[in-house]
Each structure stands twice: as C-alpha cells, then as structure tokens.
CSV table of C-alpha atoms and ligand atoms in Angstrom, one decimal:
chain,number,residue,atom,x,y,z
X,296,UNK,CA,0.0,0.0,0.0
X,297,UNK,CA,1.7,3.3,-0.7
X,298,UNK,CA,1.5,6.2,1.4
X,299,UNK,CA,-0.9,9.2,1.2
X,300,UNK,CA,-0.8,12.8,2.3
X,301,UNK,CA,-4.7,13.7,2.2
X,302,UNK,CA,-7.2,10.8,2.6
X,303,UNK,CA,-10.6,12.2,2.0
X,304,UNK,CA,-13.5,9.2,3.3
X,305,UNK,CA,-17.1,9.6,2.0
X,306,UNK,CA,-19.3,7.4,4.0
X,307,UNK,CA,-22.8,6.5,3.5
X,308,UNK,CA,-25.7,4.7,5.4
X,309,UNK,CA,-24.0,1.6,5.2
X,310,UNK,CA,-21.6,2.0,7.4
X,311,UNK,CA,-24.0,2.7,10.2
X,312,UNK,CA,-26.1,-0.8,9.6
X,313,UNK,CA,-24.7,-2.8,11.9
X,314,UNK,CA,-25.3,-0.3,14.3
X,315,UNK,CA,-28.5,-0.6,13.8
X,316,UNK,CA,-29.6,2.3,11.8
X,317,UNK,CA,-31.8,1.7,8.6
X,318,UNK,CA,-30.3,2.5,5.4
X,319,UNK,CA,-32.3,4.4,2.9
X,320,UNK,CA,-32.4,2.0,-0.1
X,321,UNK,CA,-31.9,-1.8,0.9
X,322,UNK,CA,-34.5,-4.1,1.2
X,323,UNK,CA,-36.4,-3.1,4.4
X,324,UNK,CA,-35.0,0.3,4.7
X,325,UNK,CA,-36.7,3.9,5.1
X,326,UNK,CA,-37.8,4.5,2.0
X,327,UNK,CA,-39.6,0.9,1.6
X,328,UNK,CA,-41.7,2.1,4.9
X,329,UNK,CA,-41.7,6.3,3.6
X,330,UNK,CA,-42.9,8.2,0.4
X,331,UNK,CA,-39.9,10.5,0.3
X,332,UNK,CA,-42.3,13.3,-0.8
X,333,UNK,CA,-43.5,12.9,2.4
X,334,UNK,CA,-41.0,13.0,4.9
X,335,UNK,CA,-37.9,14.6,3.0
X,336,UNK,CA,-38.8,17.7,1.0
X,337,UNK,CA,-39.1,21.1,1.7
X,338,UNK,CA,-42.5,20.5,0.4
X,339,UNK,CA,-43.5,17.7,2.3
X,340,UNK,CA,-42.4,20.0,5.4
X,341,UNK,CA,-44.4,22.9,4.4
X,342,UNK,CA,-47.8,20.5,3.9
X,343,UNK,CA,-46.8,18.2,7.0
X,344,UNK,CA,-44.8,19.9,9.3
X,345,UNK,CA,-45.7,17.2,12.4
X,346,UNK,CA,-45.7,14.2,10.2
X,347,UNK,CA,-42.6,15.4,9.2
X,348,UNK,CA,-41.0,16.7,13.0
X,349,UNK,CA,-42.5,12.6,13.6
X,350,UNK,CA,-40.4,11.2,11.2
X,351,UNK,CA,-37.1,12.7,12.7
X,352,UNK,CA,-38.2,12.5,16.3
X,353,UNK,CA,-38.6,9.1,15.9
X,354,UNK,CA,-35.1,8.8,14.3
X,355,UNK,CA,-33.2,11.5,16.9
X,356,UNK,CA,-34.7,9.6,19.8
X,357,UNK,CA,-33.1,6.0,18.1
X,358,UNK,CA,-30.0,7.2,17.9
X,359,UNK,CA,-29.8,7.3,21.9
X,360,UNK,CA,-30.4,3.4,21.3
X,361,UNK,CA,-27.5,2.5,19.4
X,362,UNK,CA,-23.7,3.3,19.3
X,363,UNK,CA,-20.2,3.2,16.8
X,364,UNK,CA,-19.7,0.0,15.4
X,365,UNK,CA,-15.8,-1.6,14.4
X,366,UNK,CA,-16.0,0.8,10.8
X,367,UNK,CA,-16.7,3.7,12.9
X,368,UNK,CA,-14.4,3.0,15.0
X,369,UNK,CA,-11.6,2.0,12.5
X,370,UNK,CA,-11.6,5.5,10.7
X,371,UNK,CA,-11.4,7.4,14.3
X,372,UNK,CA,-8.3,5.1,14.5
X,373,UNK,CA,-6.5,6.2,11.2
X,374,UNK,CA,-7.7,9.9,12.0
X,375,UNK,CA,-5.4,9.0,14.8
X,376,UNK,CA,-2.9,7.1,14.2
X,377,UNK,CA,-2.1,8.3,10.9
X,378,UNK,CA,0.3,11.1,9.7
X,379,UNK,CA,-1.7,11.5,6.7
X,380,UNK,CA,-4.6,14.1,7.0
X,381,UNK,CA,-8.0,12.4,6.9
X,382,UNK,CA,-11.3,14.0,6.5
X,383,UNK,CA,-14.7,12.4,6.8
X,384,UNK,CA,-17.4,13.7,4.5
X,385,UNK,CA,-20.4,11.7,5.5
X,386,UNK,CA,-23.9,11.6,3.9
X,387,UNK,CA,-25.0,10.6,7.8
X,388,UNK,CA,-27.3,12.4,10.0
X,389,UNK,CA,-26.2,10.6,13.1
X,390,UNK,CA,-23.2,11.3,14.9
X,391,UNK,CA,-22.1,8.4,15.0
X,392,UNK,CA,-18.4,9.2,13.6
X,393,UNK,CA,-18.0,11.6,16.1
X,394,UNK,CA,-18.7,9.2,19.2
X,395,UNK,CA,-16.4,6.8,17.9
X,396,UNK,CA,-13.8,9.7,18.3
X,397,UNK,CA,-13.7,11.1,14.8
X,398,UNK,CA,-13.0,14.8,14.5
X,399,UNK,CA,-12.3,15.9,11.2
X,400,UNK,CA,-16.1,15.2,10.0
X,401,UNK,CA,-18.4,17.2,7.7
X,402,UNK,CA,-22.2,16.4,7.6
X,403,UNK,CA,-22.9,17.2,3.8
X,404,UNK,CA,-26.6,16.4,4.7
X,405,UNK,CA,-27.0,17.5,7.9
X,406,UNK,CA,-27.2,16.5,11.4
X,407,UNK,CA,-30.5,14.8,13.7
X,408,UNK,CA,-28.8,16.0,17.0
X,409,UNK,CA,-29.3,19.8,15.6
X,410,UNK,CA,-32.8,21.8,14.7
X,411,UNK,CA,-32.3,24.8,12.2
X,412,UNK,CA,-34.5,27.8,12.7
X,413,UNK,CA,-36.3,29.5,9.8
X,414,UNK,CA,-36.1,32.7,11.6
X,415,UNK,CA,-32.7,33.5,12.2
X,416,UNK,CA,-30.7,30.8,9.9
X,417,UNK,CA,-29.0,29.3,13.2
X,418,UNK,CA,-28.5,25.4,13.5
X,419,UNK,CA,-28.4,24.6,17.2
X,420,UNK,CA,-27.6,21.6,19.2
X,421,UNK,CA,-31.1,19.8,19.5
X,422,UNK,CA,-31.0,16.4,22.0
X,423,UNK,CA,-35.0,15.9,22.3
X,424,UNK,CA,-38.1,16.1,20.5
X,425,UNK,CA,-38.8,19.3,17.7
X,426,UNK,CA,-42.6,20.3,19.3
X,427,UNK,CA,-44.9,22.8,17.4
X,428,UNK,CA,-43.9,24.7,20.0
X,429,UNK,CA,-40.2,24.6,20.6
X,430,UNK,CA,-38.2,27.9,20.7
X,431,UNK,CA,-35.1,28.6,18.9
X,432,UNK,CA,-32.0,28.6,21.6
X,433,UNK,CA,-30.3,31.2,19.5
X,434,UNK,CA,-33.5,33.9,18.8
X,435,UNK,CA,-36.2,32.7,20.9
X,436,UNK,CA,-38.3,32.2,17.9
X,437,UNK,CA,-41.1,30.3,18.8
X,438,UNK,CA,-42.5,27.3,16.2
X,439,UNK,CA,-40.2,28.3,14.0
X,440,UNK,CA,-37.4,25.1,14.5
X,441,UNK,CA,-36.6,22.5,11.4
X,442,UNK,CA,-34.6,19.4,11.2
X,443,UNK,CA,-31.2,20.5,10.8
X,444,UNK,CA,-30.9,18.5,7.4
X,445,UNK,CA,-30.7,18.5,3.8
X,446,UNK,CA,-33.7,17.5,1.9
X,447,UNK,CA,-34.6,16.5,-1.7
X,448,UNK,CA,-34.3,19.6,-3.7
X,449,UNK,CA,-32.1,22.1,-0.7
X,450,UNK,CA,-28.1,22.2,-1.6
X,451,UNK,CA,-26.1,20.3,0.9
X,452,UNK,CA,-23.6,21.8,3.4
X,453,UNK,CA,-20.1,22.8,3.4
X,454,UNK,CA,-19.7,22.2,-0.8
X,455,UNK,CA,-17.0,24.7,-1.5
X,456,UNK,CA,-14.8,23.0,1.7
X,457,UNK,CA,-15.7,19.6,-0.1
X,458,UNK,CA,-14.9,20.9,-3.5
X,459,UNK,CA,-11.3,21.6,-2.3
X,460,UNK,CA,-10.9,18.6,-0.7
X,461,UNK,CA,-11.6,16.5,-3.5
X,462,UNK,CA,-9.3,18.0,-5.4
X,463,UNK,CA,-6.6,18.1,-3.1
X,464,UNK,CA,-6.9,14.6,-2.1
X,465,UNK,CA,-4.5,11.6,-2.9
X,466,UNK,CA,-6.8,8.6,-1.5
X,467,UNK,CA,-10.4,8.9,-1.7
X,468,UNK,CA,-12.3,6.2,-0.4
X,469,UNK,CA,-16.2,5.7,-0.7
X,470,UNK,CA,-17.6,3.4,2.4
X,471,UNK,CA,-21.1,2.2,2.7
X,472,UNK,CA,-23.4,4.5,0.2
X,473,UNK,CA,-25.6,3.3,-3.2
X,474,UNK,CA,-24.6,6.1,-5.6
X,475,UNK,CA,-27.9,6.9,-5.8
X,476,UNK,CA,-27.9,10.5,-4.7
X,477,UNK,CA,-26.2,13.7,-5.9
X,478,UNK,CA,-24.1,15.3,-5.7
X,479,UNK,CA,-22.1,12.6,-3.5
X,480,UNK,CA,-22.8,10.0,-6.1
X,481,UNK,CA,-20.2,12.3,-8.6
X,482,UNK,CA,-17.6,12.8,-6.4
X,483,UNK,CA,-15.6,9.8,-7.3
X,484,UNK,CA,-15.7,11.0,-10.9
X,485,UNK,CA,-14.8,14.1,-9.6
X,486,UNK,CA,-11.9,12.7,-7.9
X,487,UNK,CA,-11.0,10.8,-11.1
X,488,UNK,CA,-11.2,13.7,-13.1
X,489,UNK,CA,-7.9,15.5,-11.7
X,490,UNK,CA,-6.4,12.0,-12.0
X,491,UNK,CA,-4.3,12.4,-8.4
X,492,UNK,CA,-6.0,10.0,-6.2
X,493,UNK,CA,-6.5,6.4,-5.7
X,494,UNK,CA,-9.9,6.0,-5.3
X,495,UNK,CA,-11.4,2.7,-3.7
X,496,UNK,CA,-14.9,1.4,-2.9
X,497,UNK,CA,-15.5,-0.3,0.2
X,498,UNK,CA,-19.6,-1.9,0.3
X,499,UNK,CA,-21.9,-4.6,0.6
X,500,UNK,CA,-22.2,-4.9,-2.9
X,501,UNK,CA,-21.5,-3.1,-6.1
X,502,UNK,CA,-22.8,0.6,-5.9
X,503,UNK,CA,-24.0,2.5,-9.0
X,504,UNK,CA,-20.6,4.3,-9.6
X,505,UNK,CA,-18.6,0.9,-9.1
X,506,UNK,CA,-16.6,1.5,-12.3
X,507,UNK,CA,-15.2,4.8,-11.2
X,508,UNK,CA,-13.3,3.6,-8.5
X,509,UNK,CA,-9.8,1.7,-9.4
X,510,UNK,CA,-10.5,-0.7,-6.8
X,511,UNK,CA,-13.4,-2.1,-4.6
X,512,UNK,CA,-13.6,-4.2,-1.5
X,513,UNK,CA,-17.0,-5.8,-0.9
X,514,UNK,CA,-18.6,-7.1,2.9
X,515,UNK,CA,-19.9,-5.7,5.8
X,516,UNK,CA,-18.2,-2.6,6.8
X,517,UNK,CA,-17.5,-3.6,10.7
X,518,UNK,CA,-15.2,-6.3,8.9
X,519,UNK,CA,-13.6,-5.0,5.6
X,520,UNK,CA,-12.5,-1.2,7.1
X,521,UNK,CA,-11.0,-2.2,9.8
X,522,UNK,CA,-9.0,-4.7,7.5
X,523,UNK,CA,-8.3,-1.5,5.6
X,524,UNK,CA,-7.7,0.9,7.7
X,525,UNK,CA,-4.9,-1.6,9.2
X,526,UNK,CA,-3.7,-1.9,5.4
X,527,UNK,CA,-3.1,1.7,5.3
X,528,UNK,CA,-1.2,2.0,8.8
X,529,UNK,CA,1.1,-0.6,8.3
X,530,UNK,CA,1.7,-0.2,4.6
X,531,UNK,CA,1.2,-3.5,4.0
N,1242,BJW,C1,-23.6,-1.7,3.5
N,1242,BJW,C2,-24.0,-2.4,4.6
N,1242,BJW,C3,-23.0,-2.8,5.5
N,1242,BJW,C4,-25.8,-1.9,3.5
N,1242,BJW,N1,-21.7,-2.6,5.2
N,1242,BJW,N2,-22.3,-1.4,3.2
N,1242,BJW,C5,-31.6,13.5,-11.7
N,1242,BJW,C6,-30.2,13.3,-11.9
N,1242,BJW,C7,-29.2,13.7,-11.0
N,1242,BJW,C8,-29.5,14.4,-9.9
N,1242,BJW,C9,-30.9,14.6,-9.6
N,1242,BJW,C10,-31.9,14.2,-10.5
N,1242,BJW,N3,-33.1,14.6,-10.0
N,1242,BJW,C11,-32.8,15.2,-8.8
N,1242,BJW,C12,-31.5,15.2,-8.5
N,1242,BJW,C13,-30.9,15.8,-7.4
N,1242,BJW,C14,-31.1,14.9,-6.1
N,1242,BJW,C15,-30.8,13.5,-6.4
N,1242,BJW,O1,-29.6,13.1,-6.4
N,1242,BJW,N4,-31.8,12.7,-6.7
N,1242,BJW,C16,-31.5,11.3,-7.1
N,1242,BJW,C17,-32.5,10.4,-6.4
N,1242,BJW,C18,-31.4,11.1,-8.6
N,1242,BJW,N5,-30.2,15.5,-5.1
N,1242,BJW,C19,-30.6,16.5,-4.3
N,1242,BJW,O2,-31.7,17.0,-4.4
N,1242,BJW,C20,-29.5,17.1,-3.4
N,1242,BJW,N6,-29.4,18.5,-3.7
N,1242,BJW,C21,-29.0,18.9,-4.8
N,1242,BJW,O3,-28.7,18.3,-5.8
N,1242,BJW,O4,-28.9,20.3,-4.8
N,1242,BJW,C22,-28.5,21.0,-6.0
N,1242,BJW,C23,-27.1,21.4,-6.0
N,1242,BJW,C24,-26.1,20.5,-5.8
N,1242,BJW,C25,-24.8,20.9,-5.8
N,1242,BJW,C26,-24.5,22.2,-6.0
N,1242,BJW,C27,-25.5,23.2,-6.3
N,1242,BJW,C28,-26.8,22.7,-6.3
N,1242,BJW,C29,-29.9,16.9,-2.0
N,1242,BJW,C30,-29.9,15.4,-1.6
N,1242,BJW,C31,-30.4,15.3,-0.2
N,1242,BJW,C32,-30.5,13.8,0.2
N,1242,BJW,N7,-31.1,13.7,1.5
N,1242,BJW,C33,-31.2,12.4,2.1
N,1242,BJW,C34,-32.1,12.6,3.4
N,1242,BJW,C35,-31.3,13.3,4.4
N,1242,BJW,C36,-32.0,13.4,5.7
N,1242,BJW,C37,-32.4,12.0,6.3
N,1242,BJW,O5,-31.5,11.2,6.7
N,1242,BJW,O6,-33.6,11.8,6.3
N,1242,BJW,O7,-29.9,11.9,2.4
N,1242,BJW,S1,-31.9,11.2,1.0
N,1242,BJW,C38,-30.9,9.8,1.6
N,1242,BJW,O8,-30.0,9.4,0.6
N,1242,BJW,C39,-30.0,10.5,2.7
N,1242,BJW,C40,-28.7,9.9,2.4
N,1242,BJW,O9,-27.6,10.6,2.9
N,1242,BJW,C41,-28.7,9.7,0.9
N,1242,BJW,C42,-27.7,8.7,0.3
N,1242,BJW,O10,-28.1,7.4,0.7
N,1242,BJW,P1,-26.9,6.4,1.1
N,1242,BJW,O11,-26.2,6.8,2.3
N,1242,BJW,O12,-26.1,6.1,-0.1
N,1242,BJW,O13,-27.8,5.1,1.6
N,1242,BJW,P2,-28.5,4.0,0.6
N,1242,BJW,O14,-29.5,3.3,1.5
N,1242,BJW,O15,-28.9,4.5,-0.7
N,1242,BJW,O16,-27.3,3.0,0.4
N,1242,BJW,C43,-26.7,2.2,1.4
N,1242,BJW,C44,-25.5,1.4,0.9
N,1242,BJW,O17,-24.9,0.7,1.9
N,1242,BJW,C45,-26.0,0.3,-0.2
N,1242,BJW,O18,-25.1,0.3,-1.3
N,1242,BJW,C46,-25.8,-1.0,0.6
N,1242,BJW,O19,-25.3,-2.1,-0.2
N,1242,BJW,C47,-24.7,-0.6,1.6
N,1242,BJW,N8,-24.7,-1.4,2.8
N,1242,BJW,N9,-25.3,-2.5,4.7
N,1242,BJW,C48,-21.4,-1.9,4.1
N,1242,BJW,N10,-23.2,-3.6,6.6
C-alpha cells in the first residue's frame, strides 16, 4: 500500500447498519416504509410539518439506542494514528463518527442531534423532540425550528470545503453508500477527473458508480474497514 498525504473518506448509510440504523435504499429500509415526498422535502415539510418533526423524532430519539460499530471505530483510528490528513465527508445524519472519536467530519446532509430555525438561519444543538412549540435557543423564535438536514431539492452543506478537498486529495475512499444520490454519487468521478488519487470502494455490494473507482472491497463494513484501515497504517 503506498503512502498518502490527504485521505478524503465519503461514507454513507452503510456503514452505520450494523449499528442498527436503517439504510435508505436496501431491502427493508426507510424508504420501503416512507414516500420520500412525504418525509424529505421542503415540500413535504411545508404541507406536514408534524408528520414530518414525527419522522425525525422518531429517528433522533433512536439514535440514543445505538452506538459506533468496528468501521466507525476504524476511521477514528486512522484519524489518529495516521500522519496523513483524513477528513470524513459523511452523507450521515447521526453522529455516530464523532462518538467513535472522529473529529475531522463534515455532515454534507445534515445532522439529527441539531434543529435549524427559519427565523434567524442558526442550527443549534437539539437532544430531544422538535414540538410545534419549541423555541429557537439562538433567537427565541417560537414554532419556528426545522430538522437541521438536507432534503430532496435544498443544496447540501459545506460544498465549496468539499470541493477543495476533493481535489486536493491523494486517497479517496467511498464506504457504505448506493450512488444513488447527488451530488455525492459524482464525487468519485470528480476525484477521477484530476487523476491524483486512488480511489477505492468499500460496500456490501457493487454501488451505481462501481466503475469509477480503481479498486473495490465488498462485505460488511465492521469487517472490511478495519482490514483497511490496518492496510493503510502498516503499509502492508
Ligand atoms: C452496506 C451495509 C454494510 C448496507 N456494510 N455497506 C436527476 C439526476 C441527477 C440528480 C438529480 C436528479 N433529480 C434530482 C436530482 C438531485 C437529487 C438526487 O440526487 N436525486 C437522485 C435520487 C437522482 N439530489 C438533491 O436533491 C440534493 N441536492 C442537490 O442536488 O442540490 C442541487 C445542487 C447541488 C450541488 C450544487 C448546487 C446545487 C440533496 C440530496 C439530499 C439527500 N437527502 C437524504 C435525506 C437526508 C436526511 C435524512 O436522513 O432523512 O440523504 S436522502 C438519503 O439518501 C440520505 C442519504 O444521505 C442519501 C444517500 O443514501 P446512502 O447513504 O447512499 O444510503 P443507501 O440506502 O442508498 O445505500 C446504502 C448502501 O450501503 C448500499 O449500497 C448497501 O449495499 C450498503 N450497505 N449494509 C457496508 N453492513
């Protein structure tokens, strides 16, 4: 394995399964049991507002259930241990990243543990339940709090930061998403563009974008990351 200065890591719902988390697009996951027109667009919000606050209560207050899993774990490990600098951009709204010790982590798509008001702008931490009623910590704002995430149709978060790092990056490894959804799903053609980085898949199965990458790993994350992330530390 050769060495790398800037390892950029896009995960995806997969890597939080066996935690326990329901990925979007698999067999039994959220959008089997949800029309996404009515739980994740602004729209859907705008008709539904407590159907919608339901959908991510249900979600926040799961997320108290379950905890970091070996892959979490593993890339908390190579942020680390390595002397390469390693950035997570995850497509997750839980934080699980962060409580397996991560620190370097951008939330592309947002974050469950934070409510966004529509008043003043501000995204603030957000532990319990969005009520009809809940006040904005920053403003005081009263009814006026949101999921702090990215929905069908809303531009997701920190894009120029992610546009450099793509393009400053020498490894850039995809863990535990479909491909389904943009932008993410281009950034390994992004990556491939610039022709600097190694790019490698690491998933259950094939994803859309397989071919992009120069080289895939397939299993359950809690088993092939750590495998990887040991690859990457000892060189070998
Ligand atoms: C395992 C495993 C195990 C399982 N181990 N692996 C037509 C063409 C192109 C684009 C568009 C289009 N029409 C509309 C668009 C844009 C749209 C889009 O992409 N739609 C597609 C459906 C086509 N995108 C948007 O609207 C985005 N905004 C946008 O484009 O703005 C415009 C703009 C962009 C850039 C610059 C300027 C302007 C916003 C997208 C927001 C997505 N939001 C959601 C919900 C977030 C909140 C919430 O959590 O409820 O984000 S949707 C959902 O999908 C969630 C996820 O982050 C996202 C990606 O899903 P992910 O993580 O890949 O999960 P799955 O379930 O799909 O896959 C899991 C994978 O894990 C599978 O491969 C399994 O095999 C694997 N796996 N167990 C390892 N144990």
């Amino acid at each position: 394995m050769r060495k790398f200065e800037e390892i950029v890591i896009l995960t995806g719902a997969g890597i939080s399964a066996e935690s326990g988390l329901s990925t979007f697009r698999d067999a039994g996951g959220l959008w089997e049991k949800h029309r996404i027109e009515d739980v994740a667009t602004p729209e859907a919000f705008a008709r539904d507002p407590e159907g919608v606050q339901k959908f991510y209560n249900l979600r926040r207050r799961h997320l108290d259930e379950v905890a970091p899993n070996a892959a979490h774990r593993a890339l908390a490990r190579l942020e680390a241990e390595s002397d390469s600098r390693v950035t997570i951009i995850t497509q997750n709204v839980d934080d699980l990243h962060e409580r397996a010790g991560s620190r370097n982590v951008l939330h592309m798509h947002g974050e469950l543990k934070k409510a966004r008001c529509l008043e003043c702008g501000r995204a603030s931490r957000w532990e319990d339940d969005i009520e009809p009623t809940s006040a904005c910590p920053a403003c005081g704002a009263a009814g006026r709090l949101r999921p702090h995430v990215v929905w069908f149709g809303e531009i997701p978060l920190e894009l120029d930061r992610i546009d450099r790092l793509l393009g400053a990056c020498d490894l850039f490894v995809s863990i535990g998403t479909s491909g389904a959804v943009y932008p993410a799903a281009g950034f390994v053609s992004q990556v491939r563009a610039l022709g600097r980085a190694h790019t490698v898949e690491l998933n259950l199965e094939p994803s859309a974008g397989s071919h992009f990458f120069h080289e895939a790993r397939y299993g359950p994350a809690g088993t092939i990351v750590p495998l990887f992330v040991e690859e990457l530390l000892t060189g070998r």
